[in-house]
């Protein structure tokens, strides 16, 4: 299986570090990307790291991942709670999908408790801060390695 993993980030995550730091912390998305690259390298994975505020771009990257990637780690941000289109795109992807939320969405407003993406995700990580991305990458690596051994 491909050892390329797409790490996808939805709307407003470009403001990570500045946006509600009491909820999302002070690390920037560039910091998160650098950490993801370090962890991925140690696990023998390549990553493509993207962020968009536009739903169609997230969908287009999922379509690209369909052709070339062995896994997706996605923080769909607010699209988690609204987007059937992102769910439908993920349903076209045949390899592991890990859903990540920096905050513990279950401790927050009721509208954050429902996730369309969770209907497809193989695992959901919430409330681990930005470490959740690293845990997601580790999990994808494990699943790719298990798939390769089958
Ligand atoms: C988030 C949680 C979502 O409810 C919110 O809309 C976000 C970020 C998180 O990482 O905790 O933008 O996905």
PDB file of C-alpha atoms and ligand atoms in Angstrom:
ATOM      1  CA  UNK A   1       0.000   0.000   0.000  1.00  0.00           C
ATOM      2  CA  UNK A   2       1.110   3.554  -0.646  1.00  0.00           C
ATOM      3  CA  UNK A   3       3.049   5.116   2.246  1.00  0.00           C
ATOM      4  CA  UNK A   4       1.805   8.572   1.301  1.00  0.00           C
ATOM      5  CA  UNK A   5      -0.608  10.103   3.827  1.00  0.00           C
ATOM      6  CA  UNK A   6      -2.728  13.200   3.240  1.00  0.00           C
ATOM      7  CA  UNK A   7      -3.158  15.432   6.303  1.00  0.00           C
ATOM      8  CA  UNK A   8      -6.146  17.682   5.593  1.00  0.00           C
ATOM      9  CA  UNK A   9      -7.367  20.679   7.554  1.00  0.00           C
ATOM     10  CA  UNK A  10     -10.669  22.472   7.198  1.00  0.00           C
ATOM     11  CA  UNK A  11     -11.826  26.051   7.691  1.00  0.00           C
ATOM     12  CA  UNK A  12     -10.262  28.511  10.137  1.00  0.00           C
ATOM     13  CA  UNK A  13      -7.367  26.187  10.976  1.00  0.00           C
ATOM     14  CA  UNK A  14      -5.092  28.611   9.084  1.00  0.00           C
ATOM     15  CA  UNK A  15      -5.564  30.802  12.176  1.00  0.00           C
ATOM     16  CA  UNK A  16      -4.374  28.122  14.579  1.00  0.00           C
ATOM     17  CA  UNK A  17      -2.295  29.741  17.339  1.00  0.00           C
ATOM     18  CA  UNK A  18      -4.191  33.026  17.035  1.00  0.00           C
ATOM     19  CA  UNK A  19      -7.746  31.707  17.062  1.00  0.00           C
ATOM     20  CA  UNK A  20      -9.271  31.040  20.508  1.00  0.00           C
ATOM     21  CA  UNK A  21      -5.919  29.883  21.963  1.00  0.00           C
ATOM     22  CA  UNK A  22      -7.673  28.922  25.200  1.00  0.00           C
ATOM     23  CA  UNK A  23      -9.395  26.179  23.170  1.00  0.00           C
ATOM     24  CA  UNK A  24      -6.935  25.377  20.378  1.00  0.00           C
ATOM     25  CA  UNK A  25      -3.570  26.282  21.922  1.00  0.00           C
ATOM     26  CA  UNK A  26      -0.759  28.541  20.747  1.00  0.00           C
ATOM     27  CA  UNK A  27       0.902  26.306  18.183  1.00  0.00           C
ATOM     28  CA  UNK A  28       0.473  27.408  14.587  1.00  0.00           C
ATOM     29  CA  UNK A  29      -0.527  25.138  11.730  1.00  0.00           C
ATOM     30  CA  UNK A  30       3.046  25.462  10.426  1.00  0.00           C
ATOM     31  CA  UNK A  31       4.262  24.091  13.786  1.00  0.00           C
ATOM     32  CA  UNK A  32       1.808  21.198  13.461  1.00  0.00           C
ATOM     33  CA  UNK A  33       2.964  20.512   9.913  1.00  0.00           C
ATOM     34  CA  UNK A  34       6.613  20.425  11.017  1.00  0.00           C
ATOM     35  CA  UNK A  35       5.814  17.944  13.807  1.00  0.00           C
ATOM     36  CA  UNK A  36       3.743  15.799  11.463  1.00  0.00           C
ATOM     37  CA  UNK A  37       6.649  15.689   8.988  1.00  0.00           C
ATOM     38  CA  UNK A  38       9.062  14.617  11.744  1.00  0.00           C
ATOM     39  CA  UNK A  39       6.803  11.809  12.986  1.00  0.00           C
ATOM     40  CA  UNK A  40       5.964  10.685   9.448  1.00  0.00           C
ATOM     41  CA  UNK A  41       9.631  10.532   8.494  1.00  0.00           C
ATOM     42  CA  UNK A  42      10.426   8.350  11.522  1.00  0.00           C
ATOM     43  CA  UNK A  43       7.603   6.005  10.452  1.00  0.00           C
ATOM     44  CA  UNK A  44       8.758   5.879   6.838  1.00  0.00           C
ATOM     45  CA  UNK A  45       5.733   7.819   5.567  1.00  0.00           C
ATOM     46  CA  UNK A  46       5.518  10.757   3.182  1.00  0.00           C
ATOM     47  CA  UNK A  47       2.879  13.376   3.847  1.00  0.00           C
ATOM     48  CA  UNK A  48       0.962  15.972   1.896  1.00  0.00           C
ATOM     49  CA  UNK A  49      -0.275  18.640   4.304  1.00  0.00           C
ATOM     50  CA  UNK A  50      -3.089  20.967   3.214  1.00  0.00           C
ATOM     51  CA  UNK A  51      -5.523  23.472   4.691  1.00  0.00           C
ATOM     52  CA  UNK A  52      -8.471  25.207   3.071  1.00  0.00           C
ATOM     53  CA  UNK A  53     -11.425  27.332   4.010  1.00  0.00           C
ATOM     54  CA  UNK A  54     -13.219  26.051   0.883  1.00  0.00           C
ATOM     55  CA  UNK A  55     -15.179  22.836   1.010  1.00  0.00           C
ATOM     56  CA  UNK A  56     -14.507  21.960  -2.647  1.00  0.00           C
ATOM     57  CA  UNK A  57     -10.733  22.075  -2.108  1.00  0.00           C
ATOM     58  CA  UNK A  58     -10.971  19.542   0.721  1.00  0.00           C
ATOM     59  CA  UNK A  59     -13.083  17.340  -1.573  1.00  0.00           C
ATOM     60  CA  UNK A  60     -10.607  17.697  -4.453  1.00  0.00           C
ATOM     61  CA  UNK A  61      -7.710  16.673  -2.179  1.00  0.00           C
ATOM     62  CA  UNK A  62      -9.667  13.610  -1.040  1.00  0.00           C
ATOM     63  CA  UNK A  63     -10.181  12.720  -4.710  1.00  0.00           C
ATOM     64  CA  UNK A  64      -6.445  13.145  -5.311  1.00  0.00           C
ATOM     65  CA  UNK A  65      -5.710  10.966  -2.276  1.00  0.00           C
ATOM     66  CA  UNK A  66      -7.940   8.228  -3.788  1.00  0.00           C
ATOM     67  CA  UNK A  67      -5.425   7.817  -6.588  1.00  0.00           C
ATOM     68  CA  UNK A  68      -2.164   7.963  -4.668  1.00  0.00           C
ATOM     69  CA  UNK A  69      -2.482   7.789  -0.868  1.00  0.00           C
ATOM     70  CA  UNK A  70      -2.527   4.963   1.664  1.00  0.00           C
ATOM     71  CA  UNK A  71      -4.319   6.982   4.353  1.00  0.00           C
ATOM     72  CA  UNK A  72      -5.939  10.269   5.308  1.00  0.00           C
ATOM     73  CA  UNK A  73      -5.714  12.155   8.600  1.00  0.00           C
ATOM     74  CA  UNK A  74      -8.369  14.854   8.536  1.00  0.00           C
ATOM     75  CA  UNK A  75      -9.442  17.640  10.831  1.00  0.00           C
ATOM     76  CA  UNK A  76     -12.522  18.786   8.906  1.00  0.00           C
ATOM     77  CA  UNK A  77     -13.092  21.590  11.470  1.00  0.00           C
ATOM     78  CA  UNK A  78     -16.621  23.021  11.106  1.00  0.00           C
ATOM     79  CA  UNK A  79     -17.260  20.876   7.979  1.00  0.00           C
ATOM     80  CA  UNK A  80     -17.308  17.936  10.418  1.00  0.00           C
ATOM     81  CA  UNK A  81     -20.726  19.008  11.576  1.00  0.00           C
ATOM     82  CA  UNK A  82     -22.194  20.163   8.264  1.00  0.00           C
ATOM     83  CA  UNK A  83     -20.727  18.413   5.265  1.00  0.00           C
ATOM     84  CA  UNK A  84     -22.378  15.443   3.637  1.00  0.00           C
ATOM     85  CA  UNK A  85     -20.139  16.258   0.649  1.00  0.00           C
ATOM     86  CA  UNK A  86     -16.931  15.661   2.634  1.00  0.00           C
ATOM     87  CA  UNK A  87     -18.432  12.411   3.975  1.00  0.00           C
ATOM     88  CA  UNK A  88     -19.361  11.313   0.451  1.00  0.00           C
ATOM     89  CA  UNK A  89     -15.833  12.060  -0.770  1.00  0.00           C
ATOM     90  CA  UNK A  90     -14.286  10.082   2.101  1.00  0.00           C
ATOM     91  CA  UNK A  91     -16.617   7.192   1.261  1.00  0.00           C
ATOM     92  CA  UNK A  92     -14.856   6.956  -2.120  1.00  0.00           C
ATOM     93  CA  UNK A  93     -11.487   6.448  -0.390  1.00  0.00           C
ATOM     94  CA  UNK A  94     -10.508   2.814   0.195  1.00  0.00           C
ATOM     95  CA  UNK A  95      -7.810   3.179   2.861  1.00  0.00           C
ATOM     96  CA  UNK A  96      -7.675   4.266   6.526  1.00  0.00           C
ATOM     97  CA  UNK A  97      -9.248   7.572   7.516  1.00  0.00           C
ATOM     98  CA  UNK A  98      -8.511   9.097  10.921  1.00  0.00           C
ATOM     99  CA  UNK A  99     -10.628  12.037  12.111  1.00  0.00           C
ATOM    100  CA  UNK A 100      -8.831  14.472  14.401  1.00  0.00           C
ATOM    101  CA  UNK A 101     -10.155  17.285  16.556  1.00  0.00           C
ATOM    102  CA  UNK A 102      -7.809  19.403  18.630  1.00  0.00           C
ATOM    103  CA  UNK A 103     -10.483  20.143  21.215  1.00  0.00           C
ATOM    104  CA  UNK A 104     -12.751  17.643  22.925  1.00  0.00           C
ATOM    105  CA  UNK A 105     -15.828  18.358  20.841  1.00  0.00           C
ATOM    106  CA  UNK A 106     -17.971  16.294  23.225  1.00  0.00           C
ATOM    107  CA  UNK A 107     -17.284  18.747  26.048  1.00  0.00           C
ATOM    108  CA  UNK A 108     -18.495  21.646  23.882  1.00  0.00           C
ATOM    109  CA  UNK A 109     -21.742  22.854  22.297  1.00  0.00           C
ATOM    110  CA  UNK A 110     -24.269  20.172  21.326  1.00  0.00           C
ATOM    111  CA  UNK A 111     -23.940  20.987  17.599  1.00  0.00           C
ATOM    112  CA  UNK A 112     -20.304  19.801  17.777  1.00  0.00           C
ATOM    113  CA  UNK A 113     -21.322  16.381  19.101  1.00  0.00           C
ATOM    114  CA  UNK A 114     -22.490  15.159  15.717  1.00  0.00           C
ATOM    115  CA  UNK A 115     -19.966  14.354  13.017  1.00  0.00           C
ATOM    116  CA  UNK A 116     -20.830  13.312   9.462  1.00  0.00           C
ATOM    117  CA  UNK A 117     -17.188  12.315   8.998  1.00  0.00           C
ATOM    118  CA  UNK A 118     -17.343   9.839  11.897  1.00  0.00           C
ATOM    119  CA  UNK A 119     -19.697   7.700   9.789  1.00  0.00           C
ATOM    120  CA  UNK A 120     -16.631   6.915   7.659  1.00  0.00           C
ATOM    121  CA  UNK A 121     -13.651   7.405   9.988  1.00  0.00           C
ATOM    122  CA  UNK A 122     -11.789   4.309  11.157  1.00  0.00           C
ATOM    123  CA  UNK A 123     -10.837   6.209  14.317  1.00  0.00           C
ATOM    124  CA  UNK A 124     -11.645   9.526  15.950  1.00  0.00           C
ATOM    125  CA  UNK A 125      -9.186  11.443  18.122  1.00  0.00           C
ATOM    126  CA  UNK A 126     -10.543  14.423  20.051  1.00  0.00           C
ATOM    127  CA  UNK A 127      -9.217  16.479  22.925  1.00  0.00           C
ATOM    128  CA  UNK A 128      -5.522  15.567  22.638  1.00  0.00           C
ATOM    129  CA  UNK A 129      -4.599  19.022  21.376  1.00  0.00           C
ATOM    130  CA  UNK A 130      -2.384  19.117  18.311  1.00  0.00           C
ATOM    131  CA  UNK A 131      -0.798  15.841  19.455  1.00  0.00           C
ATOM    132  CA  UNK A 132      -3.934  14.285  17.954  1.00  0.00           C
ATOM    133  CA  UNK A 133      -2.446  14.735  14.477  1.00  0.00           C
ATOM    134  CA  UNK A 134       0.675  12.808  15.497  1.00  0.00           C
ATOM    135  CA  UNK A 135      -1.422  10.039  17.039  1.00  0.00           C
ATOM    136  CA  UNK A 136      -3.455   9.935  13.825  1.00  0.00           C
ATOM    137  CA  UNK A 137      -0.330   9.542  11.706  1.00  0.00           C
ATOM    138  CA  UNK A 138       0.957   6.781  14.005  1.00  0.00           C
ATOM    139  CA  UNK A 139      -2.354   4.956  13.681  1.00  0.00           C
ATOM    140  CA  UNK A 140      -2.330   5.217   9.878  1.00  0.00           C
ATOM    141  CA  UNK A 141       1.226   3.864   9.838  1.00  0.00           C
ATOM    142  CA  UNK A 142       0.138   0.887  11.957  1.00  0.00           C
ATOM    143  CA  UNK A 143      -2.834   0.173   9.701  1.00  0.00           C
ATOM    144  CA  UNK A 144      -0.711   0.461   6.531  1.00  0.00           C
ATOM    145  CA  UNK A 145       1.881  -1.898   8.046  1.00  0.00           C
ATOM    146  CA  UNK A 146      -0.830  -4.388   9.051  1.00  0.00           C
ATOM    147  CA  UNK A 147      -2.335  -4.194   5.549  1.00  0.00           C
ATOM    148  CA  UNK A 148       1.070  -4.798   4.002  1.00  0.00           C
ATOM    149  CA  UNK A 149       1.545  -7.937   6.134  1.00  0.00           C
ATOM    150  CA  UNK A 150      -1.787  -9.492   5.120  1.00  0.00           C
TER     151      UNK A 150
HETATM  152  C1  LIG B   1     -12.281  21.353  15.612  1.00  0.00           C
HETATM  153  C2  LIG B   1     -13.632  21.321  16.343  1.00  0.00           C
HETATM  154  C3  LIG B   1     -14.741  21.851  15.430  1.00  0.00           C
HETATM  155  O1  LIG B   1     -15.989  21.799  16.123  1.00  0.00           O
HETATM  156  C4  LIG B   1     -14.468  23.298  15.077  1.00  0.00           C
HETATM  157  O2  LIG B   1     -15.459  23.769  14.173  1.00  0.00           O
HETATM  158  C5  LIG B   1     -13.108  23.512  14.537  1.00  0.00           C
HETATM  159  C6  LIG B   1     -11.973  22.748  15.079  1.00  0.00           C
HETATM  160  C7  LIG B   1     -11.118  20.937  16.512  1.00  0.00           C
HETATM  161  O3  LIG B   1     -10.043  20.699  15.986  1.00  0.00           O
HETATM  162  O4  LIG B   1     -11.268  20.870  17.743  1.00  0.00           O
HETATM  163  O5  LIG B   1     -12.890  24.382  13.707  1.00  0.00           O
HETATM  164  O6  LIG B   1     -12.336  20.434  14.528  1.00  0.00           O
END
